[in-house]
C-alpha cells in the first residue's frame, strides 16, 4: 500500500488480474466504467475529478486481494449516496452481492459519530459491526476512510480535526481488531498529524535525527544474527522494525516517557520459513545475547485474538541496551500486516473456490470483532466465541447522537430509563426516526429514539413492568412504585393519624408513645414507623385504621361501660327477636342477638369487621374500614365481633367488584370466563365504556371468604389489558 502514489484505474485492474480470473476481472472493470460514468460531473474538494477517490479505494481493496464483489463495490461505494443511481439499479446492472455491499457502506456512512468517552466509542464500533452485517462492508469503509485521510489536507481545519478524531476512535481500532496493522498504523499516524501537529512533527524530526545512528547499529545486529543463522543453515529475512509515530506518541503521553526512552529501544524482526525455525532462531538469539527475564512471549502457541502470531523476546544487545526481537513465519507476518484480509485473500485457482467456507469465515470474523479483548488469552477467547452476545443486542441513538446498547426486544421504556430514571418516570410516549410509536415498539439497531415526557405524568403504569426488557428499567419502575412521593406521604400520613386521634378525643402525646407506635406498625406488618405513615399518606391504609389501633386500649376502657349498657338495653327492648340469623358472625359475650351483614361494604370471612348496634334491628356487621362505621359520632355504638372461623367454606357472601380495562373485543367474555374458572357464582354483571376506551365492568359475586375473593381478583388481573380490579362499597 504505497501511500503517496495515486493509482490509475488500469493499475488497479492489473492488480486484480494477478489473483482473479478473466470473468471476475471483467466485473471489476465494468464497475469502474459504471462509477466513472456516474461520477462524471463531480469533483472533490481538491478540484480533482471525483472518480479518483473510488479508484484509490478499489486499489486498496485490490492490494488486500479482496474478492471481485468487494473490489467492484469499492468502485461503486459512493454511487448511491452521491449520484442519482438507485440501489435497485445497481442490483440489476451487477448482482445482489455487489448491491448489498454498496448498501452496507451507504448505511454506515449515515451513522453520525460524536466524540465521546471511551464507552461511546466502543458502542459505536459495535454498532458499526452490527450494522455492517458483512465484514467486507467494514473493509470497504476502512479503505474509503484511509483514502479520505490521505487527502484530508483539502478540507477546512475544523473538519480535519473532527474526521481525524473519528478515525482515531472508531476506524483505527476497527482496523486493529481485524488485525490489519498496515491500515491501522497509517490511520493513526495521519490522524495524529491533524490532531496534534506539533507533537507529530516533533517526533518525525527526532526520528530523522537519530536515523543514521540507528541504522548503523541495526546493521551491526542484523549482520551478527545472519552469521549465526547461516551457521545452522536457516534462511531468514532480518530487518529493523519500523516504529510508528502514533505508538511513540502514545507511549510518551501515557507512560510519561521521553522520546529517547522509547525510540532507543531497538527492535528487529526475523521472518523464517517454518514454525520449527522460529523456535530454533529463538534458541540462537538467547544463546548469543542474555534474555531479559519476563519478556519472552509465545504468541505462536497462544495467538492473540486478532490472529496475530509471533515469538517476542527482549535481550541485552551488543551495546548493553535492550533489543526487542520478533520471530515469525512469512504467513504469520502477512497476517500481522493484513489480518482478516490475509486470511481470506481471494486466491483463485490455488484451491477450488469455496463459497461455503467463505460464509463461515465471515461469521467467525464477526465474532472476533465482538470478543476482541487484548488481555484475554487464546483459551479464554475460544471460550468466549461460544457465546453469541451480539445478536442479542441493539444499538440505538439519542437525538443528540449518543449510542446506547440495549438487549434486543427492548422498548422505548428501556431506553428512557437507561438515560435517566427521571426521564423514565415521566415518559408519556416515544418517537422513533421522527414517527410516533407505541410503547411496546421493539427497538432496532440504528433507530433514533426521542422520548416524550410530561411533568404532569403520574409516573409509570403497572403494565410497563411487562413491556420492559432490561432489569434496570424494571427495577426503576418498581422503585418508583415504592418510593412514590414517599417523603411527602410520611408527613401527610403522620398528620392524618394525629388528626384522627384528636377527633377521637384523645391526647396525641399520650397515645403516640414509641412503644404503642411499634406495637401498631408491627401489627400491620410494617418494618418501620415511616413505612406506616407513608402507607397512610398514599391511602394504602386509612388513618382511622391506624388511629383505631393506636387508641384501642384507651378507647375500650372508655367505651366498655357505655356499650354494655346500651347493648343490654337493646336486648331488653327487643325480647321477641331471639332467633339468631346465621351470618357466620359471633358477637363477643352475647349470644342471642340479631346479626346481619351490612350491604354497604359486604364483609366476607377474613375481613376485619366490627359490629354496629342499630336501633331495633340488632347488630349490623361492617368491615372495619367501612366509611359508615368510621363516620364521626358512631364510635359508642361499635361492638367487637368475630367470624366463626370453622364455617368459612359453607356459606356464601355477596361481594361487589369493579373491573376497569382497555375496551377491546372479547374483554368481558374473558373476565366472565376467568371468574367462572374459579368456580365462583356471578349474581349480577354490567358493563360500560367511556370515550377513552376505558371499559368498566361491575359484578356481584358469591364468595366464601377473603382468600377466595383474592383468588378471583388475581385471576382477573392476569387478563391482558386489565388496568385495575377493586372491591367497591355501595
Ligand atoms: Mn468514499
mmCIF file with all atom_site columns, C-alpha atoms in Angstrom, residues 57-193:
data_model
loop_
_atom_site.group_PDB
_atom_site.id
_atom_site.type_symbol
_atom_site.label_atom_id
_atom_site.label_alt_id
_atom_site.label_comp_id
_atom_site.label_asym_id
_atom_site.label_entity_id
_atom_site.label_seq_id
_atom_site.pdbx_PDB_ins_code
_atom_site.Cartn_x
_atom_site.Cartn_y
_atom_site.Cartn_z
_atom_site.occupancy
_atom_site.B_iso_or_equiv
_atom_site.pdbx_formal_charge
_atom_site.auth_seq_id
_atom_site.auth_comp_id
_atom_site.auth_asym_id
_atom_site.auth_atom_id
_atom_site.pdbx_PDB_model_num
ATOM 1   C CA . UNK A 1 57  ? -10.457 2.797   -2.599  1.00 0.00 ? 57  UNK A CA 1
ATOM 2   C CA . UNK A 1 58  ? -10.744 -0.099  -5.062  1.00 0.00 ? 58  UNK A CA 1
ATOM 3   C CA . UNK A 1 59  ? -6.938  -0.083  -5.304  1.00 0.00 ? 59  UNK A CA 1
ATOM 4   C CA . UNK A 1 60  ? -6.537  -0.517  -1.547  1.00 0.00 ? 60  UNK A CA 1
ATOM 5   C CA . UNK A 1 61  ? -9.011  -3.423  -1.649  1.00 0.00 ? 61  UNK A CA 1
ATOM 6   C CA . UNK A 1 62  ? -7.183  -4.994  -4.595  1.00 0.00 ? 62  UNK A CA 1
ATOM 7   C CA . UNK A 1 63  ? -3.943  -4.683  -2.599  1.00 0.00 ? 63  UNK A CA 1
ATOM 8   C CA . UNK A 1 64  ? -5.641  -6.744  0.079   1.00 0.00 ? 64  UNK A CA 1
ATOM 9   C CA . UNK A 1 65  ? -6.575  -9.234  -2.665  1.00 0.00 ? 65  UNK A CA 1
ATOM 10  C CA . UNK A 1 66  ? -10.231 -8.959  -1.880  1.00 0.00 ? 66  UNK A CA 1
ATOM 11  C CA . UNK A 1 67  ? -12.898 -10.879 -3.786  1.00 0.00 ? 67  UNK A CA 1
ATOM 12  C CA . UNK A 1 68  ? -14.326 -9.413  -7.030  1.00 0.00 ? 68  UNK A CA 1
ATOM 13  C CA . UNK A 1 69  ? -17.604 -8.206  -5.481  1.00 0.00 ? 69  UNK A CA 1
ATOM 14  C CA . UNK A 1 70  ? -15.710 -6.239  -2.836  1.00 0.00 ? 70  UNK A CA 1
ATOM 15  C CA . UNK A 1 71  ? -13.346 -4.556  -5.291  1.00 0.00 ? 71  UNK A CA 1
ATOM 16  C CA . UNK A 1 72  ? -16.303 -3.752  -7.560  1.00 0.00 ? 72  UNK A CA 1
ATOM 17  C CA . UNK A 1 73  ? -18.174 -2.317  -4.578  1.00 0.00 ? 73  UNK A CA 1
ATOM 18  C CA . UNK A 1 74  ? -15.052 -0.253  -3.838  1.00 0.00 ? 74  UNK A CA 1
ATOM 19  C CA . UNK A 1 75  ? -15.501 1.439   -7.201  1.00 0.00 ? 75  UNK A CA 1
ATOM 20  C CA . UNK A 1 76  ? -19.231 1.840   -6.660  1.00 0.00 ? 76  UNK A CA 1
ATOM 21  C CA . UNK A 1 77  ? -19.314 2.712   -2.974  1.00 0.00 ? 77  UNK A CA 1
ATOM 22  C CA . UNK A 1 78  ? -20.307 6.367   -3.358  1.00 0.00 ? 78  UNK A CA 1
ATOM 23  C CA . UNK A 1 79  ? -22.602 5.958   -6.349  1.00 0.00 ? 79  UNK A CA 1
ATOM 24  C CA . UNK A 1 80  ? -25.880 5.535   -4.468  1.00 0.00 ? 80  UNK A CA 1
ATOM 25  C CA . UNK A 1 81  ? -25.106 8.240   -1.943  1.00 0.00 ? 81  UNK A CA 1
ATOM 26  C CA . UNK A 1 82  ? -23.763 10.839  -4.356  1.00 0.00 ? 82  UNK A CA 1
ATOM 27  C CA . UNK A 1 83  ? -25.440 10.247  -7.727  1.00 0.00 ? 83  UNK A CA 1
ATOM 28  C CA . UNK A 1 84  ? -28.966 9.627   -8.929  1.00 0.00 ? 84  UNK A CA 1
ATOM 29  C CA . UNK A 1 85  ? -28.446 5.889   -9.329  1.00 0.00 ? 85  UNK A CA 1
ATOM 30  C CA . UNK A 1 86  ? -30.572 3.679   -7.082  1.00 0.00 ? 86  UNK A CA 1
ATOM 31  C CA . UNK A 1 87  ? -29.604 0.548   -5.260  1.00 0.00 ? 87  UNK A CA 1
ATOM 32  C CA . UNK A 1 88  ? -32.131 -1.391  -7.322  1.00 0.00 ? 88  UNK A CA 1
ATOM 33  C CA . UNK A 1 89  ? -30.335 -0.233  -10.452 1.00 0.00 ? 89  UNK A CA 1
ATOM 34  C CA . UNK A 1 90  ? -27.000 -1.482  -9.091  1.00 0.00 ? 90  UNK A CA 1
ATOM 35  C CA . UNK A 1 91  ? -28.579 -4.812  -8.295  1.00 0.00 ? 91  UNK A CA 1
ATOM 36  C CA . UNK A 1 92  ? -29.955 -5.030  -11.806 1.00 0.00 ? 92  UNK A CA 1
ATOM 37  C CA . UNK A 1 93  ? -26.751 -3.934  -13.523 1.00 0.00 ? 93  UNK A CA 1
ATOM 38  C CA . UNK A 1 94  ? -24.473 -6.037  -11.302 1.00 0.00 ? 94  UNK A CA 1
ATOM 39  C CA . UNK A 1 95  ? -25.807 -8.509  -8.769  1.00 0.00 ? 95  UNK A CA 1
ATOM 40  C CA . UNK A 1 96  ? -27.335 -8.676  -5.315  1.00 0.00 ? 96  UNK A CA 1
ATOM 41  C CA . UNK A 1 97  ? -23.975 -9.259  -3.635  1.00 0.00 ? 97  UNK A CA 1
ATOM 42  C CA . UNK A 1 98  ? -22.441 -6.079  -5.024  1.00 0.00 ? 98  UNK A CA 1
ATOM 43  C CA . UNK A 1 99  ? -25.645 -4.169  -4.230  1.00 0.00 ? 99  UNK A CA 1
ATOM 44  C CA . UNK A 1 100 ? -25.625 -5.483  -0.660  1.00 0.00 ? 100 UNK A CA 1
ATOM 45  C CA . UNK A 1 101 ? -22.050 -4.287  -0.154  1.00 0.00 ? 101 UNK A CA 1
ATOM 46  C CA . UNK A 1 102 ? -22.766 -0.843  -1.607  1.00 0.00 ? 102 UNK A CA 1
ATOM 47  C CA . UNK A 1 103 ? -25.884 -0.586  0.524   1.00 0.00 ? 103 UNK A CA 1
ATOM 48  C CA . UNK A 1 104 ? -23.926 -1.539  3.646   1.00 0.00 ? 104 UNK A CA 1
ATOM 49  C CA . UNK A 1 105 ? -21.307 1.133   3.017   1.00 0.00 ? 105 UNK A CA 1
ATOM 50  C CA . UNK A 1 106 ? -24.002 3.730   2.307   1.00 0.00 ? 106 UNK A CA 1
ATOM 51  C CA . UNK A 1 107 ? -25.775 2.906   5.564   1.00 0.00 ? 107 UNK A CA 1
ATOM 52  C CA . UNK A 1 108 ? -22.590 3.049   7.622   1.00 0.00 ? 108 UNK A CA 1
ATOM 53  C CA . UNK A 1 109 ? -21.974 6.468   6.129   1.00 0.00 ? 109 UNK A CA 1
ATOM 54  C CA . UNK A 1 110 ? -25.145 7.682   7.796   1.00 0.00 ? 110 UNK A CA 1
ATOM 55  C CA . UNK A 1 111 ? -24.004 6.880   11.317  1.00 0.00 ? 111 UNK A CA 1
ATOM 56  C CA . UNK A 1 112 ? -23.114 10.166  12.910  1.00 0.00 ? 112 UNK A CA 1
ATOM 57  C CA . UNK A 1 113 ? -20.308 9.955   15.366  1.00 0.00 ? 113 UNK A CA 1
ATOM 58  C CA . UNK A 1 114 ? -19.934 12.494  18.119  1.00 0.00 ? 114 UNK A CA 1
ATOM 59  C CA . UNK A 1 115 ? -16.737 12.469  20.104  1.00 0.00 ? 115 UNK A CA 1
ATOM 60  C CA . UNK A 1 116 ? -17.439 10.948  23.461  1.00 0.00 ? 116 UNK A CA 1
ATOM 61  C CA . UNK A 1 117 ? -15.891 8.960   26.207  1.00 0.00 ? 117 UNK A CA 1
ATOM 62  C CA . UNK A 1 118 ? -14.436 5.521   25.564  1.00 0.00 ? 118 UNK A CA 1
ATOM 63  C CA . UNK A 1 119 ? -17.697 3.689   26.207  1.00 0.00 ? 119 UNK A CA 1
ATOM 64  C CA . UNK A 1 120 ? -19.411 5.690   23.491  1.00 0.00 ? 120 UNK A CA 1
ATOM 65  C CA . UNK A 1 121 ? -16.610 4.937   21.067  1.00 0.00 ? 121 UNK A CA 1
ATOM 66  C CA . UNK A 1 122 ? -16.875 1.256   21.925  1.00 0.00 ? 122 UNK A CA 1
ATOM 67  C CA . UNK A 1 123 ? -20.627 1.299   21.345  1.00 0.00 ? 123 UNK A CA 1
ATOM 68  C CA . UNK A 1 124 ? -20.118 2.996   18.018  1.00 0.00 ? 124 UNK A CA 1
ATOM 69  C CA . UNK A 1 125 ? -17.630 0.338   16.982  1.00 0.00 ? 125 UNK A CA 1
ATOM 70  C CA . UNK A 1 126 ? -20.052 -2.391  17.981  1.00 0.00 ? 126 UNK A CA 1
ATOM 71  C CA . UNK A 1 127 ? -22.883 -0.681  16.153  1.00 0.00 ? 127 UNK A CA 1
ATOM 72  C CA . UNK A 1 128 ? -20.694 -0.495  13.083  1.00 0.00 ? 128 UNK A CA 1
ATOM 73  C CA . UNK A 1 129 ? -20.171 -4.210  13.191  1.00 0.00 ? 129 UNK A CA 1
ATOM 74  C CA . UNK A 1 130 ? -23.821 -4.915  13.909  1.00 0.00 ? 130 UNK A CA 1
ATOM 75  C CA . UNK A 1 131 ? -24.965 -2.723  11.040  1.00 0.00 ? 131 UNK A CA 1
ATOM 76  C CA . UNK A 1 132 ? -22.338 -3.833  8.579   1.00 0.00 ? 132 UNK A CA 1
ATOM 77  C CA . UNK A 1 133 ? -23.612 -7.431  8.744   1.00 0.00 ? 133 UNK A CA 1
ATOM 78  C CA . UNK A 1 134 ? -20.895 -8.416  6.277   1.00 0.00 ? 134 UNK A CA 1
ATOM 79  C CA . UNK A 1 135 ? -17.299 -7.862  7.335   1.00 0.00 ? 135 UNK A CA 1
ATOM 80  C CA . UNK A 1 136 ? -16.406 -6.844  3.775   1.00 0.00 ? 136 UNK A CA 1
ATOM 81  C CA . UNK A 1 137 ? -18.537 -3.735  4.237   1.00 0.00 ? 137 UNK A CA 1
ATOM 82  C CA . UNK A 1 138 ? -16.195 -2.702  7.032   1.00 0.00 ? 138 UNK A CA 1
ATOM 83  C CA . UNK A 1 139 ? -13.153 -3.366  4.880   1.00 0.00 ? 139 UNK A CA 1
ATOM 84  C CA . UNK A 1 140 ? -14.564 -1.135  2.136   1.00 0.00 ? 140 UNK A CA 1
ATOM 85  C CA . UNK A 1 141 ? -15.343 1.509   4.734   1.00 0.00 ? 141 UNK A CA 1
ATOM 86  C CA . UNK A 1 142 ? -11.786 1.288   6.063   1.00 0.00 ? 142 UNK A CA 1
ATOM 87  C CA . UNK A 1 143 ? -10.362 1.657   2.563   1.00 0.00 ? 143 UNK A CA 1
ATOM 88  C CA . UNK A 1 144 ? -12.683 4.619   1.995   1.00 0.00 ? 144 UNK A CA 1
ATOM 89  C CA . UNK A 1 145 ? -11.557 6.234   5.248   1.00 0.00 ? 145 UNK A CA 1
ATOM 90  C CA . UNK A 1 146 ? -7.901  5.544   4.505   1.00 0.00 ? 146 UNK A CA 1
ATOM 91  C CA . UNK A 1 147 ? -8.056  7.416   1.232   1.00 0.00 ? 147 UNK A CA 1
ATOM 92  C CA . UNK A 1 148 ? -10.063 10.237  2.784   1.00 0.00 ? 148 UNK A CA 1
ATOM 93  C CA . UNK A 1 149 ? -7.378  10.579  5.456   1.00 0.00 ? 149 UNK A CA 1
ATOM 94  C CA . UNK A 1 150 ? -4.671  10.684  2.785   1.00 0.00 ? 150 UNK A CA 1
ATOM 95  C CA . UNK A 1 151 ? -6.461  13.620  1.181   1.00 0.00 ? 151 UNK A CA 1
ATOM 96  C CA . UNK A 1 152 ? -7.615  15.343  4.356   1.00 0.00 ? 152 UNK A CA 1
ATOM 97  C CA . UNK A 1 153 ? -5.478  18.418  3.737   1.00 0.00 ? 153 UNK A CA 1
ATOM 98  C CA . UNK A 1 154 ? -8.056  19.758  1.300   1.00 0.00 ? 154 UNK A CA 1
ATOM 99  C CA . UNK A 1 155 ? -10.705 20.175  3.962   1.00 0.00 ? 155 UNK A CA 1
ATOM 100 C CA . UNK A 1 156 ? -11.180 23.074  6.395   1.00 0.00 ? 156 UNK A CA 1
ATOM 101 C CA . UNK A 1 157 ? -9.327  22.694  9.674   1.00 0.00 ? 157 UNK A CA 1
ATOM 102 C CA . UNK A 1 158 ? -12.386 22.104  11.821  1.00 0.00 ? 158 UNK A CA 1
ATOM 103 C CA . UNK A 1 159 ? -13.493 19.227  9.605   1.00 0.00 ? 159 UNK A CA 1
ATOM 104 C CA . UNK A 1 160 ? -9.985  17.812  9.546   1.00 0.00 ? 160 UNK A CA 1
ATOM 105 C CA . UNK A 1 161 ? -9.972  17.599  13.309  1.00 0.00 ? 161 UNK A CA 1
ATOM 106 C CA . UNK A 1 162 ? -13.413 16.072  13.534  1.00 0.00 ? 162 UNK A CA 1
ATOM 107 C CA . UNK A 1 163 ? -12.659 13.415  10.919  1.00 0.00 ? 163 UNK A CA 1
ATOM 108 C CA . UNK A 1 164 ? -9.223  12.668  12.379  1.00 0.00 ? 164 UNK A CA 1
ATOM 109 C CA . UNK A 1 165 ? -10.755 12.232  15.808  1.00 0.00 ? 165 UNK A CA 1
ATOM 110 C CA . UNK A 1 166 ? -13.431 9.901   14.484  1.00 0.00 ? 166 UNK A CA 1
ATOM 111 C CA . UNK A 1 167 ? -10.745 7.941   12.645  1.00 0.00 ? 167 UNK A CA 1
ATOM 112 C CA . UNK A 1 168 ? -8.718  7.528   15.794  1.00 0.00 ? 168 UNK A CA 1
ATOM 113 C CA . UNK A 1 169 ? -11.645 6.487   17.935  1.00 0.00 ? 169 UNK A CA 1
ATOM 114 C CA . UNK A 1 170 ? -13.612 4.323   15.542  1.00 0.00 ? 170 UNK A CA 1
ATOM 115 C CA . UNK A 1 171 ? -11.748 3.290   12.417  1.00 0.00 ? 171 UNK A CA 1
ATOM 116 C CA . UNK A 1 172 ? -8.218  2.652   13.664  1.00 0.00 ? 172 UNK A CA 1
ATOM 117 C CA . UNK A 1 173 ? -9.470  0.372   16.477  1.00 0.00 ? 173 UNK A CA 1
ATOM 118 C CA . UNK A 1 174 ? -11.635 -1.485  13.945  1.00 0.00 ? 174 UNK A CA 1
ATOM 119 C CA . UNK A 1 175 ? -8.624  -1.983  11.704  1.00 0.00 ? 175 UNK A CA 1
ATOM 120 C CA . UNK A 1 176 ? -6.734  -3.211  14.736  1.00 0.00 ? 176 UNK A CA 1
ATOM 121 C CA . UNK A 1 177 ? -9.432  -5.686  15.652  1.00 0.00 ? 177 UNK A CA 1
ATOM 122 C CA . UNK A 1 178 ? -9.388  -7.003  12.132  1.00 0.00 ? 178 UNK A CA 1
ATOM 123 C CA . UNK A 1 179 ? -5.634  -7.311  12.508  1.00 0.00 ? 179 UNK A CA 1
ATOM 124 C CA . UNK A 1 180 ? -4.908  -5.028  9.551   1.00 0.00 ? 180 UNK A CA 1
ATOM 125 C CA . UNK A 1 181 ? -1.914  -3.279  11.108  1.00 0.00 ? 181 UNK A CA 1
ATOM 126 C CA . UNK A 1 182 ? -0.952  -1.630  7.841   1.00 0.00 ? 182 UNK A CA 1
ATOM 127 C CA . UNK A 1 183 ? -4.192  0.311   7.678   1.00 0.00 ? 183 UNK A CA 1
ATOM 128 C CA . UNK A 1 184 ? -4.332  0.848   11.410  1.00 0.00 ? 184 UNK A CA 1
ATOM 129 C CA . UNK A 1 185 ? -0.878  2.478   11.559  1.00 0.00 ? 185 UNK A CA 1
ATOM 130 C CA . UNK A 1 186 ? -1.499  4.744   8.645   1.00 0.00 ? 186 UNK A CA 1
ATOM 131 C CA . UNK A 1 187 ? -4.866  5.840   10.037  1.00 0.00 ? 187 UNK A CA 1
ATOM 132 C CA . UNK A 1 188 ? -3.316  6.549   13.432  1.00 0.00 ? 188 UNK A CA 1
ATOM 133 C CA . UNK A 1 189 ? -0.299  8.434   12.148  1.00 0.00 ? 189 UNK A CA 1
ATOM 134 C CA . UNK A 1 190 ? -2.386  10.557  9.783   1.00 0.00 ? 190 UNK A CA 1
ATOM 135 C CA . UNK A 1 191 ? -4.929  11.319  12.492  1.00 0.00 ? 191 UNK A CA 1
ATOM 136 C CA . UNK A 1 192 ? -2.205  12.468  14.840  1.00 0.00 ? 192 UNK A CA 1
ATOM 137 C CA . UNK A 1 193 ? -0.836  14.748  12.158  1.00 0.00 ? 193 UNK A CA 1
#
